[in-house]
Short mmCIF file of N, CA, C and O in Angstrom, two decimals:
data_model
loop_
_atom_site.label_atom_id
_atom_site.label_comp_id
_atom_site.label_asym_id
_atom_site.label_seq_id
_atom_site.Cartn_x
_atom_site.Cartn_y
_atom_site.Cartn_z
N MET A 1 0.87 -1.17 0.00
CA MET A 1 -0.01 -0.01 0.01
C MET A 1 0.89 1.23 -0.01
O MET A 1 1.90 1.29 0.71
N THR A 2 0.52 2.18 -0.79
CA THR A 2 1.25 3.42 -0.79
C THR A 2 0.39 4.54 -0.26
O THR A 2 -0.84 4.44 -0.24
N ILE A 3 1.06 5.59 0.19
CA ILE A 3 0.30 6.76 0.64
C ILE A 3 -0.50 7.34 -0.51
O ILE A 3 -1.59 7.86 -0.34
N ASP A 4 0.06 7.19 -1.75
CA ASP A 4 -0.68 7.67 -2.93
C ASP A 4 -2.02 6.99 -3.04
O ASP A 4 -3.03 7.62 -3.37
N ALA A 5 -2.06 5.66 -2.83
CA ALA A 5 -3.33 4.93 -2.91
C ALA A 5 -4.36 5.47 -1.93
O ALA A 5 -5.51 5.70 -2.27
N ILE A 6 -3.92 5.73 -0.72
CA ILE A 6 -4.83 6.28 0.33
C ILE A 6 -5.29 7.67 -0.13
O ILE A 6 -6.46 7.99 0.00
N GLY A 7 -4.40 8.47 -0.65
CA GLY A 7 -4.79 9.82 -1.11
C GLY A 7 -5.81 9.76 -2.20
O GLY A 7 -6.76 10.54 -2.19
N HIS A 8 -5.62 8.88 -3.18
CA HIS A 8 -6.62 8.72 -4.25
C HIS A 8 -7.98 8.29 -3.69
O HIS A 8 -9.03 8.82 -4.08
N LEU A 9 -7.97 7.35 -2.78
CA LEU A 9 -9.22 6.87 -2.17
C LEU A 9 -9.88 7.98 -1.37
O LEU A 9 -11.10 8.14 -1.39
N GLU A 10 -9.09 8.78 -0.64
CA GLU A 10 -9.64 9.90 0.10
C GLU A 10 -10.27 10.94 -0.81
O GLU A 10 -11.34 11.47 -0.50
N ARG A 11 -9.62 11.24 -1.93
CA ARG A 11 -10.19 12.19 -2.86
C ARG A 11 -11.51 11.69 -3.45
O ARG A 11 -12.50 12.44 -3.61
N LEU A 12 -11.53 10.40 -3.80
CA LEU A 12 -12.76 9.79 -4.30
C LEU A 12 -13.83 9.84 -3.20
O LEU A 12 -15.00 10.17 -3.47
N GLY A 13 -13.45 9.55 -1.98
CA GLY A 13 -14.38 9.59 -0.87
C GLY A 13 -14.99 10.98 -0.66
O GLY A 13 -16.18 11.12 -0.41
N THR A 14 -14.17 12.01 -0.78
CA THR A 14 -14.66 13.38 -0.65
C THR A 14 -15.73 13.68 -1.72
O THR A 14 -16.76 14.25 -1.42
N GLU A 15 -15.45 13.26 -2.95
CA GLU A 15 -16.43 13.48 -4.04
C GLU A 15 -17.73 12.73 -3.72
O GLU A 15 -18.84 13.24 -3.93
N LEU A 16 -17.62 11.49 -3.23
CA LEU A 16 -18.82 10.69 -2.95
C LEU A 16 -19.59 11.24 -1.74
O LEU A 16 -20.83 11.18 -1.70
N GLU A 17 -18.88 11.81 -0.76
CA GLU A 17 -19.58 12.40 0.39
C GLU A 17 -20.45 13.57 -0.07
O GLU A 17 -21.56 13.76 0.44
N GLN A 18 -19.98 14.31 -1.05
CA GLN A 18 -20.73 15.45 -1.58
C GLN A 18 -21.99 14.93 -2.30
O GLN A 18 -22.95 15.70 -2.52
N ARG A 19 -22.01 13.66 -2.66
CA ARG A 19 -23.18 13.05 -3.33
C ARG A 19 -24.02 12.26 -2.35
O ARG A 19 -24.81 11.43 -2.78
N ARG A 20 -23.87 12.47 -1.08
CA ARG A 20 -24.70 11.83 -0.04
C ARG A 20 -24.38 10.37 0.17
O ARG A 20 -25.29 9.54 0.41
N PHE A 21 -23.11 9.99 0.08
CA PHE A 21 -22.68 8.65 0.44
C PHE A 21 -21.85 8.74 1.70
O PHE A 21 -21.12 9.74 1.90
N ALA A 22 -21.89 7.72 2.55
CA ALA A 22 -20.99 7.60 3.68
C ALA A 22 -19.76 6.86 3.24
O ALA A 22 -19.90 5.80 2.51
N VAL A 23 -18.58 7.30 3.60
CA VAL A 23 -17.36 6.66 3.16
C VAL A 23 -16.41 6.50 4.33
O VAL A 23 -16.45 7.23 5.31
N ARG A 24 -15.54 5.50 4.18
CA ARG A 24 -14.48 5.29 5.18
C ARG A 24 -13.32 4.58 4.48
O ARG A 24 -13.50 3.55 3.84
N VAL A 25 -12.12 5.15 4.62
CA VAL A 25 -10.95 4.50 4.11
C VAL A 25 -10.44 3.54 5.18
O VAL A 25 -10.30 3.89 6.37
N ARG A 26 -10.19 2.28 4.75
CA ARG A 26 -9.63 1.29 5.65
C ARG A 26 -8.33 0.79 5.10
O ARG A 26 -8.23 0.44 3.94
N ALA A 27 -7.33 0.80 5.94
CA ALA A 27 -6.05 0.23 5.57
C ALA A 27 -5.77 -1.00 6.41
O ALA A 27 -5.88 -0.98 7.64
N ARG A 28 -5.49 -2.10 5.73
CA ARG A 28 -5.25 -3.35 6.40
C ARG A 28 -4.04 -3.97 5.78
O ARG A 28 -4.02 -4.34 4.61
N GLY A 29 -2.97 -4.07 6.54
CA GLY A 29 -1.72 -4.63 5.99
C GLY A 29 -1.22 -3.76 4.88
O GLY A 29 -1.07 -2.57 4.99
N SER A 30 -1.05 -4.39 3.73
CA SER A 30 -0.55 -3.65 2.54
C SER A 30 -1.67 -3.23 1.61
O SER A 30 -1.39 -2.84 0.48
N HIS A 31 -2.91 -3.31 2.07
CA HIS A 31 -4.06 -2.98 1.21
C HIS A 31 -4.88 -1.82 1.83
O HIS A 31 -5.06 -1.77 3.04
N ALA A 32 -5.38 -0.99 0.96
CA ALA A 32 -6.30 0.08 1.40
C ALA A 32 -7.55 -0.02 0.56
O ALA A 32 -7.50 -0.33 -0.62
N MET A 33 -8.70 0.21 1.19
CA MET A 33 -9.98 0.17 0.50
C MET A 33 -10.84 1.31 0.97
O MET A 33 -10.70 1.78 2.09
N LEU A 34 -11.72 1.73 0.11
CA LEU A 34 -12.71 2.74 0.46
C LEU A 34 -14.07 2.03 0.58
O LEU A 34 -14.51 1.43 -0.40
N ASN A 35 -14.62 2.06 1.76
CA ASN A 35 -15.95 1.50 1.98
C ASN A 35 -16.96 2.60 1.71
O ASN A 35 -16.83 3.70 2.24
N ILE A 36 -17.98 2.31 0.87
CA ILE A 36 -18.95 3.30 0.45
C ILE A 36 -20.34 2.76 0.76
O ILE A 36 -20.64 1.62 0.42
N THR A 37 -21.17 3.60 1.42
CA THR A 37 -22.56 3.20 1.71
C THR A 37 -23.49 4.27 1.27
O THR A 37 -23.24 5.46 1.54
N ASN A 38 -24.55 3.89 0.61
CA ASN A 38 -25.62 4.83 0.22
C ASN A 38 -26.43 5.13 1.50
O ASN A 38 -27.07 4.23 2.04
N VAL A 39 -26.38 6.36 1.95
CA VAL A 39 -27.03 6.73 3.19
C VAL A 39 -28.56 6.53 3.10
O VAL A 39 -29.20 6.14 4.04
N ALA A 40 -29.14 6.76 1.93
CA ALA A 40 -30.60 6.61 1.73
C ALA A 40 -31.00 5.16 1.64
O ALA A 40 -32.18 4.84 1.85
N ALA A 41 -30.08 4.26 1.35
CA ALA A 41 -30.36 2.83 1.20
C ALA A 41 -29.13 2.05 1.68
O ALA A 41 -28.34 1.61 0.84
N PRO A 42 -28.94 1.91 2.97
CA PRO A 42 -27.70 1.33 3.52
C PRO A 42 -27.37 -0.08 3.01
O PRO A 42 -26.20 -0.49 3.12
N ALA A 43 -28.35 -0.78 2.51
CA ALA A 43 -28.02 -2.11 1.93
C ALA A 43 -27.18 -2.00 0.68
O ALA A 43 -26.55 -2.96 0.26
N LEU A 44 -27.16 -0.82 0.09
CA LEU A 44 -26.37 -0.56 -1.11
C LEU A 44 -25.00 -0.07 -0.66
O LEU A 44 -24.81 1.12 -0.37
N ALA A 45 -24.06 -0.98 -0.60
CA ALA A 45 -22.71 -0.66 -0.11
C ALA A 45 -21.72 -1.45 -0.91
O ALA A 45 -22.01 -2.55 -1.41
N GLU A 46 -20.52 -0.89 -1.00
CA GLU A 46 -19.46 -1.56 -1.77
C GLU A 46 -18.10 -1.05 -1.30
O GLU A 46 -18.04 -0.03 -0.66
N SER A 47 -17.10 -1.79 -1.63
CA SER A 47 -15.71 -1.37 -1.38
C SER A 47 -15.02 -1.15 -2.71
O SER A 47 -15.34 -1.80 -3.70
N VAL A 48 -14.06 -0.23 -2.70
CA VAL A 48 -13.31 0.11 -3.89
C VAL A 48 -11.83 0.14 -3.50
O VAL A 48 -11.46 0.53 -2.39
N PHE A 49 -10.96 -0.28 -4.41
CA PHE A 49 -9.53 -0.20 -4.17
C PHE A 49 -8.82 0.32 -5.38
O PHE A 49 -9.42 0.50 -6.46
N THR A 50 -7.54 0.62 -5.25
CA THR A 50 -6.75 1.09 -6.39
C THR A 50 -5.75 -0.04 -6.75
O THR A 50 -5.23 -0.73 -5.88
N ALA A 51 -5.48 -0.15 -8.03
CA ALA A 51 -4.49 -1.11 -8.55
C ALA A 51 -4.15 -0.71 -9.98
O ALA A 51 -4.97 -0.08 -10.66
N PRO A 52 -2.97 -1.09 -10.44
CA PRO A 52 -2.62 -0.79 -11.81
C PRO A 52 -3.33 -1.71 -12.79
O PRO A 52 -3.69 -2.84 -12.45
N ASP A 53 -3.56 -1.21 -13.99
CA ASP A 53 -4.08 -2.06 -15.07
C ASP A 53 -2.93 -2.76 -15.74
O ASP A 53 -1.77 -2.72 -15.30
N GLU A 54 -3.19 -3.47 -16.84
CA GLU A 54 -2.17 -4.24 -17.56
C GLU A 54 -1.00 -3.38 -18.04
O GLU A 54 0.11 -3.90 -18.24
N GLU A 55 -1.25 -2.12 -18.27
CA GLU A 55 -0.21 -1.21 -18.75
C GLU A 55 0.44 -0.39 -17.67
O GLU A 55 1.28 0.44 -17.96
N GLY A 56 0.05 -0.62 -16.41
CA GLY A 56 0.66 0.05 -15.28
C GLY A 56 -0.05 1.34 -14.84
O GLY A 56 0.39 1.97 -13.88
N ALA A 57 -1.12 1.75 -15.52
CA ALA A 57 -1.86 2.96 -15.10
C ALA A 57 -2.71 2.60 -13.90
O ALA A 57 -3.29 1.53 -13.80
N LEU A 58 -2.77 3.52 -12.92
CA LEU A 58 -3.51 3.27 -11.69
C LEU A 58 -4.98 3.58 -11.87
O LEU A 58 -5.36 4.65 -12.35
N TRP A 59 -5.81 2.60 -11.49
CA TRP A 59 -7.26 2.71 -11.62
C TRP A 59 -7.95 2.44 -10.29
O TRP A 59 -7.38 1.77 -9.41
N PHE A 60 -9.20 2.88 -10.16
CA PHE A 60 -10.10 2.40 -9.11
C PHE A 60 -10.74 1.12 -9.61
O PHE A 60 -11.06 1.01 -10.80
N TRP A 61 -10.94 0.16 -8.72
CA TRP A 61 -11.51 -1.13 -9.05
C TRP A 61 -12.58 -1.53 -8.06
O TRP A 61 -12.48 -1.23 -6.86
N PHE A 62 -13.60 -2.23 -8.54
CA PHE A 62 -14.54 -2.95 -7.64
C PHE A 62 -13.88 -4.26 -7.26
O PHE A 62 -13.03 -4.78 -8.00
N PRO A 63 -14.30 -4.84 -6.14
CA PRO A 63 -13.68 -6.11 -5.69
C PRO A 63 -13.85 -7.26 -6.66
O PRO A 63 -13.08 -8.22 -6.61
N TRP A 64 -14.85 -7.23 -7.54
CA TRP A 64 -15.04 -8.34 -8.47
C TRP A 64 -14.19 -8.10 -9.73
O TRP A 64 -14.45 -8.64 -10.79
N GLN A 65 -13.08 -7.35 -9.55
CA GLN A 65 -12.06 -7.10 -10.56
C GLN A 65 -12.63 -6.45 -11.79
O GLN A 65 -12.29 -6.80 -12.92
N THR A 66 -13.44 -5.44 -11.60
CA THR A 66 -13.96 -4.62 -12.65
C THR A 66 -13.41 -3.20 -12.46
O THR A 66 -13.57 -2.62 -11.38
N ARG A 67 -12.83 -2.67 -13.53
CA ARG A 67 -12.31 -1.31 -13.45
C ARG A 67 -13.45 -0.30 -13.38
O ARG A 67 -14.46 -0.45 -14.05
N ILE A 68 -13.24 0.74 -12.55
CA ILE A 68 -14.20 1.80 -12.42
C ILE A 68 -13.77 2.99 -13.25
O ILE A 68 -14.54 3.52 -14.04
N GLY A 69 -12.53 3.41 -13.09
CA GLY A 69 -12.02 4.55 -13.85
C GLY A 69 -10.62 4.86 -13.37
O GLY A 69 -10.22 4.44 -12.28
N PRO A 70 -9.89 5.62 -14.13
CA PRO A 70 -8.52 5.99 -13.74
C PRO A 70 -8.55 6.92 -12.53
O PRO A 70 -9.49 7.71 -12.40
N VAL A 71 -7.57 6.83 -11.68
CA VAL A 71 -7.52 7.64 -10.47
C VAL A 71 -7.41 9.14 -10.85
O VAL A 71 -7.76 10.00 -10.02
N ALA A 72 -7.00 9.45 -12.05
CA ALA A 72 -6.88 10.86 -12.50
C ALA A 72 -8.26 11.47 -12.78
O ALA A 72 -8.36 12.69 -12.89
N ASP A 73 -9.29 10.66 -12.89
CA ASP A 73 -10.65 11.20 -13.21
C ASP A 73 -11.59 10.81 -12.09
O ASP A 73 -12.44 9.92 -12.23
N ILE A 74 -11.50 11.55 -10.99
CA ILE A 74 -12.31 11.30 -9.81
C ILE A 74 -13.80 11.43 -10.12
O ILE A 74 -14.61 10.61 -9.70
N VAL A 75 -14.19 12.45 -10.88
CA VAL A 75 -15.62 12.68 -11.15
C VAL A 75 -16.22 11.52 -11.94
O VAL A 75 -17.31 11.02 -11.59
N ALA A 76 -15.55 11.05 -12.97
CA ALA A 76 -16.04 9.92 -13.75
C ALA A 76 -16.16 8.66 -12.90
O ALA A 76 -17.13 7.92 -12.99
N ALA A 77 -15.16 8.42 -12.04
CA ALA A 77 -15.21 7.26 -11.14
C ALA A 77 -16.39 7.38 -10.18
O ALA A 77 -17.12 6.40 -9.97
N ALA A 78 -16.59 8.55 -9.61
CA ALA A 78 -17.71 8.77 -8.70
C ALA A 78 -19.03 8.59 -9.41
O ALA A 78 -19.97 8.01 -8.87
N ASP A 79 -19.13 9.05 -10.66
CA ASP A 79 -20.35 8.87 -11.44
C ASP A 79 -20.68 7.37 -11.58
O ASP A 79 -21.83 6.98 -11.42
N ARG A 80 -19.69 6.60 -11.92
CA ARG A 80 -19.94 5.16 -12.10
C ARG A 80 -20.35 4.48 -10.81
O ARG A 80 -21.28 3.67 -10.77
N ILE A 81 -19.67 4.80 -9.74
CA ILE A 81 -20.00 4.26 -8.43
C ILE A 81 -21.40 4.66 -8.01
O ILE A 81 -22.17 3.84 -7.53
N GLU A 82 -21.74 5.93 -8.29
CA GLU A 82 -23.08 6.40 -7.93
C GLU A 82 -24.17 5.63 -8.70
O GLU A 82 -25.21 5.27 -8.16
N ARG A 83 -23.91 5.34 -9.96
CA ARG A 83 -24.87 4.53 -10.75
C ARG A 83 -25.02 3.12 -10.17
O ARG A 83 -26.13 2.59 -10.10
N VAL A 84 -23.92 2.52 -9.73
CA VAL A 84 -23.96 1.18 -9.17
C VAL A 84 -24.73 1.15 -7.82
O VAL A 84 -25.46 0.21 -7.55
N LEU A 85 -24.52 2.17 -7.01
CA LEU A 85 -25.09 2.18 -5.67
C LEU A 85 -26.33 3.04 -5.52
O LEU A 85 -26.78 3.37 -4.41
N ALA A 86 -26.96 3.45 -6.64
CA ALA A 86 -28.11 4.35 -6.58
C ALA A 86 -29.37 3.59 -6.14
O ALA A 86 -29.64 2.51 -6.57
N GLU A 87 -30.11 4.24 -5.23
CA GLU A 87 -31.40 3.71 -4.86
C GLU A 87 -32.45 4.08 -5.92
O GLU A 87 -32.20 4.96 -6.72
N VAL A 88 -33.57 3.40 -5.90
CA VAL A 88 -34.64 3.65 -6.86
C VAL A 88 -35.10 5.10 -6.70
O VAL A 88 -35.29 5.58 -5.59
N GLY A 89 -35.22 5.81 -7.80
CA GLY A 89 -35.68 7.19 -7.80
C GLY A 89 -34.60 8.22 -7.57
O GLY A 89 -34.85 9.41 -7.61
N ARG A 90 -33.36 7.80 -7.36
CA ARG A 90 -32.26 8.76 -7.17
C ARG A 90 -31.94 9.38 -8.53
O ARG A 90 -31.76 8.69 -9.51
N PRO A 91 -31.87 10.72 -8.59
CA PRO A 91 -31.47 11.33 -9.86
C PRO A 91 -30.02 10.93 -10.13
O PRO A 91 -29.18 10.90 -9.26
N GLY A 92 -29.74 10.59 -11.37
CA GLY A 92 -28.40 10.17 -11.75
C GLY A 92 -27.45 11.34 -11.82
O GLY A 92 -27.87 12.50 -11.74
N PRO A 93 -26.15 11.06 -12.02
CA PRO A 93 -25.22 12.16 -12.22
C PRO A 93 -25.57 12.99 -13.41
O PRO A 93 -26.17 12.52 -14.38
N ALA A 94 -25.21 14.24 -13.38
CA ALA A 94 -25.48 15.14 -14.50
C ALA A 94 -24.75 14.66 -15.72
O ALA A 94 -23.62 14.18 -15.61
N PRO A 95 -25.35 14.74 -16.90
CA PRO A 95 -24.66 14.30 -18.10
C PRO A 95 -23.44 15.20 -18.35
O PRO A 95 -23.42 16.35 -18.00
N ALA A 96 -22.43 14.60 -18.96
CA ALA A 96 -21.19 15.34 -19.27
C ALA A 96 -21.49 16.42 -20.32
O ALA A 96 -22.35 16.24 -21.19
N ALA A 97 -20.78 17.53 -20.22
CA ALA A 97 -20.94 18.61 -21.19
C ALA A 97 -20.40 18.15 -22.55
O ALA A 97 -19.44 17.39 -22.60
N PRO A 98 -21.05 18.61 -23.64
CA PRO A 98 -20.58 18.18 -24.97
C PRO A 98 -19.22 18.74 -25.30
O PRO A 98 -18.68 19.57 -24.85
#
């Protein structure tokens, strides 16, 4: 685990907190994860971690080994996580500007 990984997770957590999610960074041994819970629907929760892709670029990942987005694009990663953890009737993220 690097301090960079924790920093990326904390920045993602800050973005998700602004979207009404509860977050907590957990470091265990050499691994760090961001636990995310939808406050409006606590059963909707997930963990996210950082790891390099095949080419060495650092990405956010779901535990089922699915890439979320590059750590350099916090907003896009938060948009994807919000779609995965959205409760029924939650307005989705704003569409990207053309």
